[in-house]
Short mmCIF file of C-alpha atoms and ligand atoms in Angstrom, two decimals:
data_model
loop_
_atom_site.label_atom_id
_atom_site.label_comp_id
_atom_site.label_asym_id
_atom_site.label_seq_id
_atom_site.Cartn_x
_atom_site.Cartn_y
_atom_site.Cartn_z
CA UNK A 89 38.99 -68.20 12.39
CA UNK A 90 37.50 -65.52 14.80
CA UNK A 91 39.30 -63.14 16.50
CA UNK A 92 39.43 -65.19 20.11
CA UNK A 93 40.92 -68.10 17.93
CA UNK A 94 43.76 -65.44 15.80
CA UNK A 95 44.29 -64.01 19.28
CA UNK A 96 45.11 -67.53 20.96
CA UNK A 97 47.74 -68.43 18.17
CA UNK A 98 49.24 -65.12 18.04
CA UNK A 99 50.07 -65.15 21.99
CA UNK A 100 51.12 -68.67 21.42
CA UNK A 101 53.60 -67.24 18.34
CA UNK A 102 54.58 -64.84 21.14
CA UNK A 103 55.63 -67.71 23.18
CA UNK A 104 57.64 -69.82 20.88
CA UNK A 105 59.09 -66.89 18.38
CA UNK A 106 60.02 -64.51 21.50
CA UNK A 107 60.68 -66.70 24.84
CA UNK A 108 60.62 -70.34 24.93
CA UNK A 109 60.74 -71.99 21.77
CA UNK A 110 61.66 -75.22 23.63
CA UNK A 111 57.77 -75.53 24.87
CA UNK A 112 57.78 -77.47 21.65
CA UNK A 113 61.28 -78.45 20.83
CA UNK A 114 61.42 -75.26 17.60
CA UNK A 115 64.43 -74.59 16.11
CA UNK A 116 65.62 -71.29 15.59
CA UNK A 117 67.89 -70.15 13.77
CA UNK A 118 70.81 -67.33 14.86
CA UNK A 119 68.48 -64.48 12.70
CA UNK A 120 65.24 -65.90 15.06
CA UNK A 121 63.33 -67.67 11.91
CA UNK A 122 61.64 -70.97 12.53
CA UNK A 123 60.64 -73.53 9.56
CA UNK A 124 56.88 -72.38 9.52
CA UNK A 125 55.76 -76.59 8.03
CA UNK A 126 58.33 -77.36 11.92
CA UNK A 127 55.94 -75.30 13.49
CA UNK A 128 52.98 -76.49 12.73
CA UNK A 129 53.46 -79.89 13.10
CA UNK A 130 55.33 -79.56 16.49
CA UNK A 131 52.69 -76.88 17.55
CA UNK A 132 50.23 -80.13 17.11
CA UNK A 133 51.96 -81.62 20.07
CA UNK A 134 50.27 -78.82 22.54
CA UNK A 135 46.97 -79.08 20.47
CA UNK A 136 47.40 -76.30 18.77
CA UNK A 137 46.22 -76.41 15.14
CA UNK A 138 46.71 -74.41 12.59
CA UNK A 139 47.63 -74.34 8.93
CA UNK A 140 50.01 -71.85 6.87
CA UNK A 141 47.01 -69.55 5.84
CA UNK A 142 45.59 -69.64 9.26
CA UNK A 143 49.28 -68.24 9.86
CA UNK A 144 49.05 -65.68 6.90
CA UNK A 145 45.98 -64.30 8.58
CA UNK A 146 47.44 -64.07 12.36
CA UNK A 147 50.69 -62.38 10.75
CA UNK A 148 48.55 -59.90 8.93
CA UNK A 149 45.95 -59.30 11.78
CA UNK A 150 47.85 -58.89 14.64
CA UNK A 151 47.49 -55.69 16.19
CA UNK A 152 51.16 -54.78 16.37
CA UNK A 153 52.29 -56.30 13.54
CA UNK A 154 54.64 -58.41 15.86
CA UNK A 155 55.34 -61.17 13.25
CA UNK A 156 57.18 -61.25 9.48
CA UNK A 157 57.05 -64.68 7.27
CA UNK A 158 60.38 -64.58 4.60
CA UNK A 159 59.72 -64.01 1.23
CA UNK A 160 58.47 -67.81 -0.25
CA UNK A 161 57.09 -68.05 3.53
CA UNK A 162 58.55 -70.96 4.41
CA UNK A 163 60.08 -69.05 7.61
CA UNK A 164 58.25 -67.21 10.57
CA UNK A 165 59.98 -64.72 12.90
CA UNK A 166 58.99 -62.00 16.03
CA UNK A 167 60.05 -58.91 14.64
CA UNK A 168 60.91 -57.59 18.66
CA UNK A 169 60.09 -58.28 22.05
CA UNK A 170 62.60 -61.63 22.30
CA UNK A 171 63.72 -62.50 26.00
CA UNK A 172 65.83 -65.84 24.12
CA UNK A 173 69.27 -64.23 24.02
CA UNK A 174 71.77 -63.83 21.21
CA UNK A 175 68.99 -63.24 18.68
CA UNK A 176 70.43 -60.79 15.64
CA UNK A 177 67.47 -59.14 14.02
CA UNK A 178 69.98 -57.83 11.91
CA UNK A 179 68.46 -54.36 12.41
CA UNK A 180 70.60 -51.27 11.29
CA UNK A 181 71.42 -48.44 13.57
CA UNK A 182 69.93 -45.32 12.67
CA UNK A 183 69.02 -41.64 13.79
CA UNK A 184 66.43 -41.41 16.27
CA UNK A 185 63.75 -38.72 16.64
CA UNK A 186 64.83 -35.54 19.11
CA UNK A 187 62.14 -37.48 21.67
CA UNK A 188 61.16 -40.56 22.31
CA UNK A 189 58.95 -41.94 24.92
CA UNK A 190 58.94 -44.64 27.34
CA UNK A 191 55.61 -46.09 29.59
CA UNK A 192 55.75 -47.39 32.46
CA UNK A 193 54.47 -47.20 36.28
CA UNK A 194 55.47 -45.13 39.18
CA UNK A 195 56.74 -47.80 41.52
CA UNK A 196 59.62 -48.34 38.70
CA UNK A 197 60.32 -44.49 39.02
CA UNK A 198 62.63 -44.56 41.76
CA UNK A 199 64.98 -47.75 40.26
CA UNK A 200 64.53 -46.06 36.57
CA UNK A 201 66.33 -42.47 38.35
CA UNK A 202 68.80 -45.00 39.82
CA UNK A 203 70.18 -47.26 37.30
CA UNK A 204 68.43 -46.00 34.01
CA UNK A 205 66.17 -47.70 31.81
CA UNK A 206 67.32 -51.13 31.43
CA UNK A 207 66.24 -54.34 29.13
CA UNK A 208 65.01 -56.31 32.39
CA UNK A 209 64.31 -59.37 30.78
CA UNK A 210 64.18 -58.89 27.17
CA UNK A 211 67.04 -57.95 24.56
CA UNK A 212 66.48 -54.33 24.43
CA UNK A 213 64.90 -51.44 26.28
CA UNK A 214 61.39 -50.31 24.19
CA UNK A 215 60.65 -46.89 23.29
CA UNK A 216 57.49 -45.27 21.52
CA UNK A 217 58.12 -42.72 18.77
CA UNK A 218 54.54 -41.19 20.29
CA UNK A 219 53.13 -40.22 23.61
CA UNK A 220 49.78 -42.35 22.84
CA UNK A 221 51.90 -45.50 22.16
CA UNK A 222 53.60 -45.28 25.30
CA UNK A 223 50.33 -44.59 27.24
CA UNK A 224 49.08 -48.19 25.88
CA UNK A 225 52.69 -49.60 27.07
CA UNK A 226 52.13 -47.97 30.39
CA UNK A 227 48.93 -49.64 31.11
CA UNK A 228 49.32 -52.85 30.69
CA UNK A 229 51.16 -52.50 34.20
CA UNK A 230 48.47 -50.36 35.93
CA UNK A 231 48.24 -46.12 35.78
CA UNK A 232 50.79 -45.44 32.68
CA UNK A 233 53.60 -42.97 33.77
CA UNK A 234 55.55 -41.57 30.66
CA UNK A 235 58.76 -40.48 30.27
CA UNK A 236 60.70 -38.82 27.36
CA UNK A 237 64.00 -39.33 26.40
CA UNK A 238 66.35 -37.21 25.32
CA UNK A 239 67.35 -39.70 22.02
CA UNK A 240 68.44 -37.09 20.13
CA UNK A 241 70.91 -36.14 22.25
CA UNK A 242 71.62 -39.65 23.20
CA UNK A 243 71.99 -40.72 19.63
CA UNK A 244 74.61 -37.37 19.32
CA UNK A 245 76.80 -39.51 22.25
CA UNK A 246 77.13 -42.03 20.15
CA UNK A 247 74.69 -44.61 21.30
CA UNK A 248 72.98 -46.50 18.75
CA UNK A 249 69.22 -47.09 18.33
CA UNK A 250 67.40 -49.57 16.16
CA UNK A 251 63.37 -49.47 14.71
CA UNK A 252 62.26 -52.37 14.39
CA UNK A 253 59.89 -53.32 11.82
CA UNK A 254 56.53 -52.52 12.97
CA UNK A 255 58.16 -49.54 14.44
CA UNK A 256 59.24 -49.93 17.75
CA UNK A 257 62.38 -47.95 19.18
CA UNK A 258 65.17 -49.82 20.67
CA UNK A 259 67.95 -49.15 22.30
CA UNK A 260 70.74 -51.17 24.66
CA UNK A 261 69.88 -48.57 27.76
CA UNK A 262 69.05 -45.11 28.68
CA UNK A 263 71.22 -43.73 31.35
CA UNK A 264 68.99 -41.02 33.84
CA UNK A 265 70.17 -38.25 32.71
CA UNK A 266 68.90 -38.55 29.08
CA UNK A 267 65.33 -38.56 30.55
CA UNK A 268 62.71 -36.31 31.69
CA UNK A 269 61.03 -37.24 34.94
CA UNK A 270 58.01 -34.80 35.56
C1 HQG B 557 60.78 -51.32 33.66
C2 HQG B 557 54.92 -54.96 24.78
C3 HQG B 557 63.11 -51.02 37.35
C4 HQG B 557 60.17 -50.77 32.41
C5 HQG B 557 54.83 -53.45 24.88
C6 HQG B 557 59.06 -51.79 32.16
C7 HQG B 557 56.20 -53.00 24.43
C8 HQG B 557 62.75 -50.85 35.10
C9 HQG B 557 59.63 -53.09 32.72
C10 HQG B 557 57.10 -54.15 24.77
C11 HQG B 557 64.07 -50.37 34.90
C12 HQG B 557 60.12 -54.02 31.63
C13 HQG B 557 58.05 -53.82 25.87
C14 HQG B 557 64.89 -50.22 36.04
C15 HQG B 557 63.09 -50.45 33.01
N1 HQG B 557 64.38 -50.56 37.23
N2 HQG B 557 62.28 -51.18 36.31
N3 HQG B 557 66.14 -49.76 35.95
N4 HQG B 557 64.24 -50.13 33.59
N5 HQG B 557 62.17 -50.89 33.90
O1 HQG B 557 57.70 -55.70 29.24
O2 HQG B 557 58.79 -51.48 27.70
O3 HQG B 557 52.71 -56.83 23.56
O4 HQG B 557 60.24 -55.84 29.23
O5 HQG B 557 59.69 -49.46 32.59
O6 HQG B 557 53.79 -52.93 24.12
O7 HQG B 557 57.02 -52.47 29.28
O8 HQG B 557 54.93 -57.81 24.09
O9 HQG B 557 59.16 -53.71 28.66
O10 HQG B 557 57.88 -51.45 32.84
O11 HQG B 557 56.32 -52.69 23.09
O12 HQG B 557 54.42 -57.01 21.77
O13 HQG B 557 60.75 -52.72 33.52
O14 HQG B 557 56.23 -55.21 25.18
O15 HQG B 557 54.71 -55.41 23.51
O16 HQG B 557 58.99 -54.57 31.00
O17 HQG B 557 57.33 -53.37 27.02
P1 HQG B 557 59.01 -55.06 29.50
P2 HQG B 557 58.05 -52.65 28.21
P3 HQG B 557 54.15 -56.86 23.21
#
């Protein structure tokens, strides 16, 4: 496989482990595994081939590290970014850094002082334990604008953050007046 081809399977893993698994009728289950042999024969339904070591080398390749197989690898899951609700990563809370950041773009600014950063569409709100990290968030939206939040302090008020397992920072919300605007 080439990296065009590892690239088209991992944004269509994006599709059916984080948003619409019903493109191809996938189960999954409460924990967000799907059978990995139910996925690629239903995946053959929308042309997409691919075999379990094709798989092994998407999970390992991908830039973010956004997938995890089980043990025997019988089951695939996203390890964040779901929009499906009711999906239990079973992820344990834990102490945050003092700062974490947060990328986005200025026409969000003004709603973001208003209400917080909220989830939007997905299960949690994202945070970068690193200023460069938040930068690439930023721009996938246009000229990256970065705020930091105050997690420490947050985390101090009791509410509870989560790392995922390729290291992303999540959180329910972040009320405006745990973060910096400058
Ligand atoms: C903004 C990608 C208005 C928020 C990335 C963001 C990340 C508000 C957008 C991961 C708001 C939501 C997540 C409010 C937040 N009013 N706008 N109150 N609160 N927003 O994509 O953090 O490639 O759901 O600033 O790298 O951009 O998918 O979140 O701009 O890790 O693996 O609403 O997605 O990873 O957008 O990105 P998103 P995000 P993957």
């Amino acid at each position: 496989m080439n990296e065009k081809e590892i690239k088209r399977i991992s944004k269509f893993l994006s599709l059916l482990l984080r948003h619409q698994p019903e493109t191809i009728g996938l189960n999954l289950d409460e924990n967000g595994w799907a059978d990995v042999e139910e996925l690629i024969n239903k995946s053959k339904k929308r042309r997409m081939y691919f075999s379990l070591s094709d798989l092994e080398v998407v999970v390992a390749e991908n830039d973010k590290q956004r997938f995890s197989f089980n043990e025997d690898k019988t089951k695939i899951r996203a390890n964040q970014g779901h929009s499906i609700k009711n999906i239990n990563l079973e992820l344990e809370a834990i102490e945050p850094p003092e700062y974490l950041y947060h990328g986005t773009v200025a026409k969000f600014i003004e709603p973001i002082k208003a209400t917080g950063l909220q989830k939007m569409n997905r299960q949690h709100v994202h945070l970068s334990e690193d200023r460069e990290t938040a930068t690439k968030v930023g721009s996938r939206r246009g000229k990256p604008f970065i705020l930091s939040i105050n997690s420490g302090l947050m985390f101090r008020e009791g509410y509870e953050f989560y790392k995922s397992k390729n290291g992303v920072w999540l959180t329910d919300q972040v009320p405006s007046k745990f973060i910096e605007f400058k």
